[in-house]
Amino acid sequence: MTGIQQYIQQVRKYHWLNQSNQNDTKIPHIEIIVPVYNGHDSLIKCTKALLAHTSDHVQITFLNDASTDSHVTQHLDSLPKFHPNTTVIHRKSNLGYLHNINHHLKHCHHDVLLLNADTEVTENWLSEMLHVASDDRIGAVCPLSNNATLLSLHATNKTELNHLVQFSKQWYPIPTAVGFCMLIKKHVLEQLGGFDPYYHPGYGEECDYSMLIRKMGLQVACAPAAYVHHQGSQSFQKNASVLQRQHQTLLDLRYPKYQAEINTFQAANPV
């Protein structure tokens, strides 16, 4: 994992950056969607950071996938009382990560931002992602993180993160989104719908979706001035290796050049 100063040098060296081609600073109608299943301690950190660093004009929806921890339900139910821009949906039975999201996406007719419940957003995270998303060449946007495969960048404190401000309103293309924090634009969602249910309960769905976005002639972008901490989910730990193997097989069958593209990108990846 690269340090921030080295990252900045690499990005500049390879001339990766594009300037957003839109100057409109108006916040579009966007909904932040946070799927939740247990993980009380992580959820507390997530909601605290999310509410502190997100405008109260932005709709935030929590999808509680029948959590068995009553403390999770209690915490979620307390949010709308003090934060009118928050909504909580409680599933009657556990749908699994992917079905939980897809069920909600069917009713969305606007930009959406999928955010894991084990994340902690930072200052200006959303405005930077929205600036990049305003570019009409882009279909989806992800931030940098401490734990997000090809977007993983080591940052120990706020002072270090402040160096990323120089990349404000700039972006560079990435071969695939990373699902921990992923903004999907309205027209993409309208054309593609939700994720392929084959990838239930998770792993690889955002990679497949990214390939479809790119088939539309759009880019999947990294917004390097946005940074979101990610703990790393343990949701599928029992079956992780099996799921990853099965879902990677499907990706390779559908997109024979996918892994080669990832390898090529990683060879020059500034992180």
Coordinates of C-alpha atoms in Angstrom, one line a residue:
M1 CA 0.0 0.0 0.0
T2 CA 1.4 3.3 -1.1
G3 CA 1.8 6.4 1.1
I4 CA 0.1 9.6 0.1
Q5 CA 3.2 11.6 -1.1
Q6 CA 4.4 8.7 -3.3
Y7 CA 0.8 8.4 -4.6
I8 CA 0.7 12.0 -5.6
Q9 CA 4.0 11.8 -7.4
Q10 CA 2.9 8.7 -9.3
V11 CA -0.4 10.2 -10.4
R12 CA 1.4 13.3 -11.6
K13 CA 4.1 11.3 -13.3
Y14 CA 1.8 9.2 -15.4
H15 CA -0.6 12.1 -16.2
W16 CA -3.7 10.0 -15.2
L17 CA -5.9 12.9 -14.1
N18 CA -8.9 14.3 -16.0
Q19 CA -10.7 17.5 -15.0
S20 CA -14.4 17.2 -14.6
N21 CA -16.1 18.7 -17.7
Q22 CA -19.0 20.2 -15.6
N23 CA -18.8 23.2 -13.4
D24 CA -22.4 22.9 -11.9
T25 CA -22.0 22.7 -8.1
K26 CA -25.8 22.0 -7.6
I27 CA -26.3 18.9 -5.6
P28 CA -28.3 16.4 -7.7
H29 CA -31.0 14.2 -6.2
I30 CA -28.9 11.5 -4.7
E31 CA -29.7 8.8 -2.1
I32 CA -27.1 7.2 0.1
I33 CA -28.0 3.6 0.7
V34 CA -26.4 1.7 3.6
P35 CA -27.2 -2.0 3.9
V36 CA -26.9 -3.2 7.5
Y37 CA -26.7 -6.7 9.1
N38 CA -25.5 -6.7 12.7
G39 CA -22.1 -5.1 13.3
H40 CA -23.3 -2.7 15.9
D41 CA -19.9 -1.2 16.8
S42 CA -19.0 -0.5 13.2
L43 CA -22.4 0.9 12.5
I44 CA -22.1 3.4 15.3
K45 CA -18.8 4.7 13.8
C46 CA -20.3 4.7 10.3
T47 CA -23.4 6.7 11.2
K48 CA -21.4 9.2 13.3
A49 CA -19.1 10.0 10.5
L50 CA -21.8 9.9 7.8
L51 CA -24.0 12.4 9.6
A52 CA -21.1 14.6 10.5
H53 CA -19.7 14.9 7.0
T54 CA -22.9 14.8 4.9
S55 CA -25.4 17.6 4.2
D56 CA -28.7 17.2 5.9
H57 CA -30.3 17.8 2.5
V58 CA -29.1 14.4 1.3
Q59 CA -31.4 11.4 1.8
I60 CA -29.8 8.5 3.7
T61 CA -31.5 5.2 3.8
F62 CA -30.5 2.3 6.0
L63 CA -31.6 -1.2 4.9
N64 CA -31.7 -3.4 8.0
D65 CA -31.5 -6.9 6.7
A66 CA -33.2 -8.6 9.7
S67 CA -30.3 -8.0 12.1
T68 CA -30.3 -10.3 15.1
D69 CA -28.6 -7.8 17.3
S70 CA -31.4 -5.7 19.0
H71 CA -28.9 -2.9 19.6
V72 CA -28.6 -2.4 15.9
T73 CA -32.3 -2.0 15.5
Q74 CA -32.5 0.4 18.4
H75 CA -29.7 2.5 17.1
L76 CA -31.2 2.7 13.6
D77 CA -34.7 3.5 15.0
S78 CA -33.2 6.4 16.9
L79 CA -31.8 8.2 13.9
P80 CA -34.9 9.6 12.2
K81 CA -35.9 11.3 15.4
F82 CA -32.9 13.6 15.3
H83 CA -32.1 13.4 11.6
P84 CA -35.1 13.9 9.4
N85 CA -33.1 13.1 6.2
T86 CA -32.6 9.5 7.4
T87 CA -35.0 6.6 6.7
V88 CA -34.8 3.1 8.1
I89 CA -36.3 0.0 6.3
H90 CA -36.4 -3.2 8.3
R91 CA -36.6 -6.4 6.4
K92 CA -38.9 -9.1 7.8
S93 CA -36.4 -11.8 6.9
N94 CA -32.8 -11.9 5.9
L95 CA -32.5 -11.4 2.2
G96 CA -28.7 -11.4 2.0
Y97 CA -26.5 -8.4 1.0
L98 CA -27.2 -8.4 -2.8
H99 CA -31.0 -9.0 -2.7
N100 CA -31.3 -6.4 0.1
I101 CA -29.8 -3.8 -2.2
N102 CA -31.5 -4.9 -5.4
H103 CA -34.9 -4.9 -3.8
H104 CA -34.4 -1.2 -3.0
L105 CA -32.8 -0.2 -6.2
K106 CA -36.0 -1.3 -8.1
H107 CA -37.6 1.8 -6.6
C108 CA -34.8 4.3 -7.2
H109 CA -35.1 6.8 -10.1
H110 CA -32.2 9.0 -9.1
D111 CA -28.4 8.8 -8.5
V112 CA -27.6 6.4 -5.7
L113 CA -24.5 5.9 -3.5
L114 CA -24.0 2.4 -2.0
L115 CA -22.1 2.6 1.3
N116 CA -21.0 -0.3 3.5
A117 CA -21.9 -0.1 7.1
D118 CA -18.3 -0.7 8.1
T119 CA -17.1 2.5 6.6
E120 CA -16.2 6.0 8.0
V121 CA -16.5 8.8 5.5
T122 CA -14.3 11.9 5.8
E123 CA -14.7 15.7 5.1
N124 CA -15.9 16.6 1.6
W125 CA -16.2 13.0 0.6
L126 CA -19.6 13.3 -1.1
S127 CA -19.0 16.7 -2.8
E128 CA -15.9 15.4 -4.4
M129 CA -17.6 12.3 -5.6
L130 CA -20.5 14.4 -7.0
H131 CA -18.2 16.7 -8.8
V132 CA -16.6 13.8 -10.6
A133 CA -20.0 12.2 -11.2
S134 CA -21.2 15.4 -12.9
D135 CA -18.9 14.6 -15.8
D136 CA -21.0 13.2 -18.6
R137 CA -18.2 10.7 -19.5
I138 CA -18.7 8.8 -16.2
G139 CA -21.2 6.2 -15.1
A140 CA -19.9 5.3 -11.6
V141 CA -17.5 6.8 -9.0
C142 CA -15.5 5.4 -6.1
P143 CA -13.2 7.1 -3.5
L144 CA -9.8 6.1 -2.3
S145 CA -9.7 4.1 0.9
N146 CA -7.4 2.3 3.3
N147 CA -8.9 -1.0 2.4
A148 CA -10.4 -1.3 -1.1
T149 CA -8.2 -3.5 -3.3
L150 CA -7.1 -1.3 -6.2
L151 CA -8.1 1.9 -4.4
S152 CA -6.2 1.2 -1.2
L153 CA -4.0 4.1 -0.1
H154 CA -2.4 4.3 3.3
A155 CA -3.3 7.5 5.3
T156 CA -2.7 7.8 9.0
N157 CA -4.2 11.1 9.9
K158 CA -6.3 14.1 8.7
T159 CA -3.1 16.1 7.8
E160 CA -2.1 13.5 5.3
L161 CA -5.6 13.4 3.8
N162 CA -5.5 17.1 3.3
H163 CA -2.8 16.6 0.7
L164 CA -5.5 15.0 -1.5
V165 CA -7.4 18.3 -1.8
Q166 CA -5.1 19.2 -4.8
F167 CA -7.0 16.6 -6.8
S168 CA -10.3 18.3 -6.2
K169 CA -12.8 17.9 -9.1
Q170 CA -10.3 15.6 -10.9
W171 CA -10.6 11.9 -11.7
Y172 CA -9.0 9.0 -13.4
P173 CA -10.5 5.8 -15.0
I174 CA -10.3 2.5 -13.2
P175 CA -11.2 -0.9 -14.7
T176 CA -13.7 -1.8 -12.0
A177 CA -15.5 -0.2 -9.1
V178 CA -15.0 -1.4 -5.5
G179 CA -18.4 -2.0 -3.9
F180 CA -17.7 -0.6 -0.4
C181 CA -18.6 2.9 -1.6
M182 CA -19.9 3.2 -5.1
L183 CA -21.9 6.0 -6.7
I184 CA -24.1 5.0 -9.6
K185 CA -25.7 7.6 -11.9
K186 CA -29.4 7.7 -12.6
H187 CA -29.3 6.9 -16.3
V188 CA -27.0 3.9 -15.7
L189 CA -29.4 2.5 -13.1
E190 CA -32.3 3.1 -15.4
Q191 CA -30.6 1.1 -18.2
L192 CA -28.9 -1.7 -16.2
G193 CA -31.2 -2.0 -13.2
G194 CA -29.7 -3.7 -10.1
F195 CA -26.9 -6.2 -9.8
D196 CA -26.9 -9.7 -11.3
P197 CA -28.5 -11.9 -8.7
Y198 CA -26.1 -14.7 -9.6
Y199 CA -23.6 -13.0 -7.4
H200 CA -25.8 -13.4 -4.3
P201 CA -24.9 -13.0 -1.5
G202 CA -22.0 -10.9 -2.7
Y203 CA -18.5 -10.7 -4.2
G204 CA -17.9 -9.7 -7.8
E205 CA -21.2 -8.0 -8.5
E206 CA -19.7 -4.6 -8.8
C207 CA -17.0 -5.9 -11.2
D208 CA -19.6 -7.3 -13.5
Y209 CA -21.7 -4.1 -13.2
S210 CA -18.6 -2.0 -14.0
M211 CA -18.0 -4.0 -17.2
L212 CA -21.6 -3.3 -18.3
I213 CA -21.1 0.4 -17.6
R214 CA -18.0 0.4 -19.7
K215 CA -20.0 -1.4 -22.5
M216 CA -22.3 1.7 -22.4
G217 CA -19.3 3.8 -23.4
L218 CA -18.9 5.3 -20.0
Q219 CA -16.0 5.3 -17.5
V220 CA -15.8 4.0 -14.0
A221 CA -13.8 6.7 -12.1
C222 CA -11.7 7.1 -9.0
A223 CA -12.3 10.5 -7.2
P224 CA -8.8 10.9 -5.6
A225 CA -9.9 13.9 -3.4
A226 CA -12.5 11.7 -1.7
Y227 CA -11.4 9.2 1.0
V228 CA -13.5 6.7 2.9
H229 CA -12.1 4.5 5.6
H230 CA -13.2 0.8 5.3
Q231 CA -12.9 -1.8 8.0
G232 CA -13.5 -4.7 5.7
S233 CA -16.6 -6.9 6.0
Q234 CA -16.7 -10.3 7.6
S235 CA -20.2 -11.0 6.3
F236 CA -19.3 -13.9 4.0
Q237 CA -16.2 -15.2 6.0
K238 CA -17.5 -18.8 6.1
N239 CA -17.9 -19.2 2.4
A240 CA -15.6 -16.4 1.2
S241 CA -13.2 -18.6 -0.8
V242 CA -15.9 -20.6 -2.4
L243 CA -17.9 -17.5 -3.4
Q244 CA -14.9 -15.7 -4.7
R245 CA -13.8 -18.7 -6.9
Q246 CA -17.3 -19.3 -8.3
H247 CA -17.9 -15.6 -9.0
Q248 CA -14.5 -15.1 -10.5
T249 CA -15.2 -18.0 -12.9
L250 CA -18.4 -16.3 -14.1
L251 CA -16.5 -13.0 -14.6
D252 CA -13.8 -14.7 -16.6
L253 CA -16.4 -16.5 -18.8
R254 CA -18.4 -13.3 -19.5
Y255 CA -15.4 -11.0 -19.9
P256 CA -12.3 -13.0 -21.0
K257 CA -10.1 -9.9 -21.0
Y258 CA -11.2 -8.8 -17.5
Q259 CA -8.3 -10.2 -15.5
A260 CA -5.8 -9.0 -18.0
E261 CA -7.2 -5.5 -17.8
I262 CA -6.9 -5.6 -14.0
N263 CA -3.3 -6.9 -14.2
T264 CA -2.4 -4.1 -16.6
F265 CA -4.0 -1.5 -14.4
Q266 CA -2.3 -2.8 -11.3
A267 CA 1.1 -2.8 -12.9
A268 CA 0.9 1.0 -13.2
N269 CA -1.6 1.7 -10.3
P270 CA -0.3 4.7 -8.3
V271 CA -1.5 3.1 -5.0

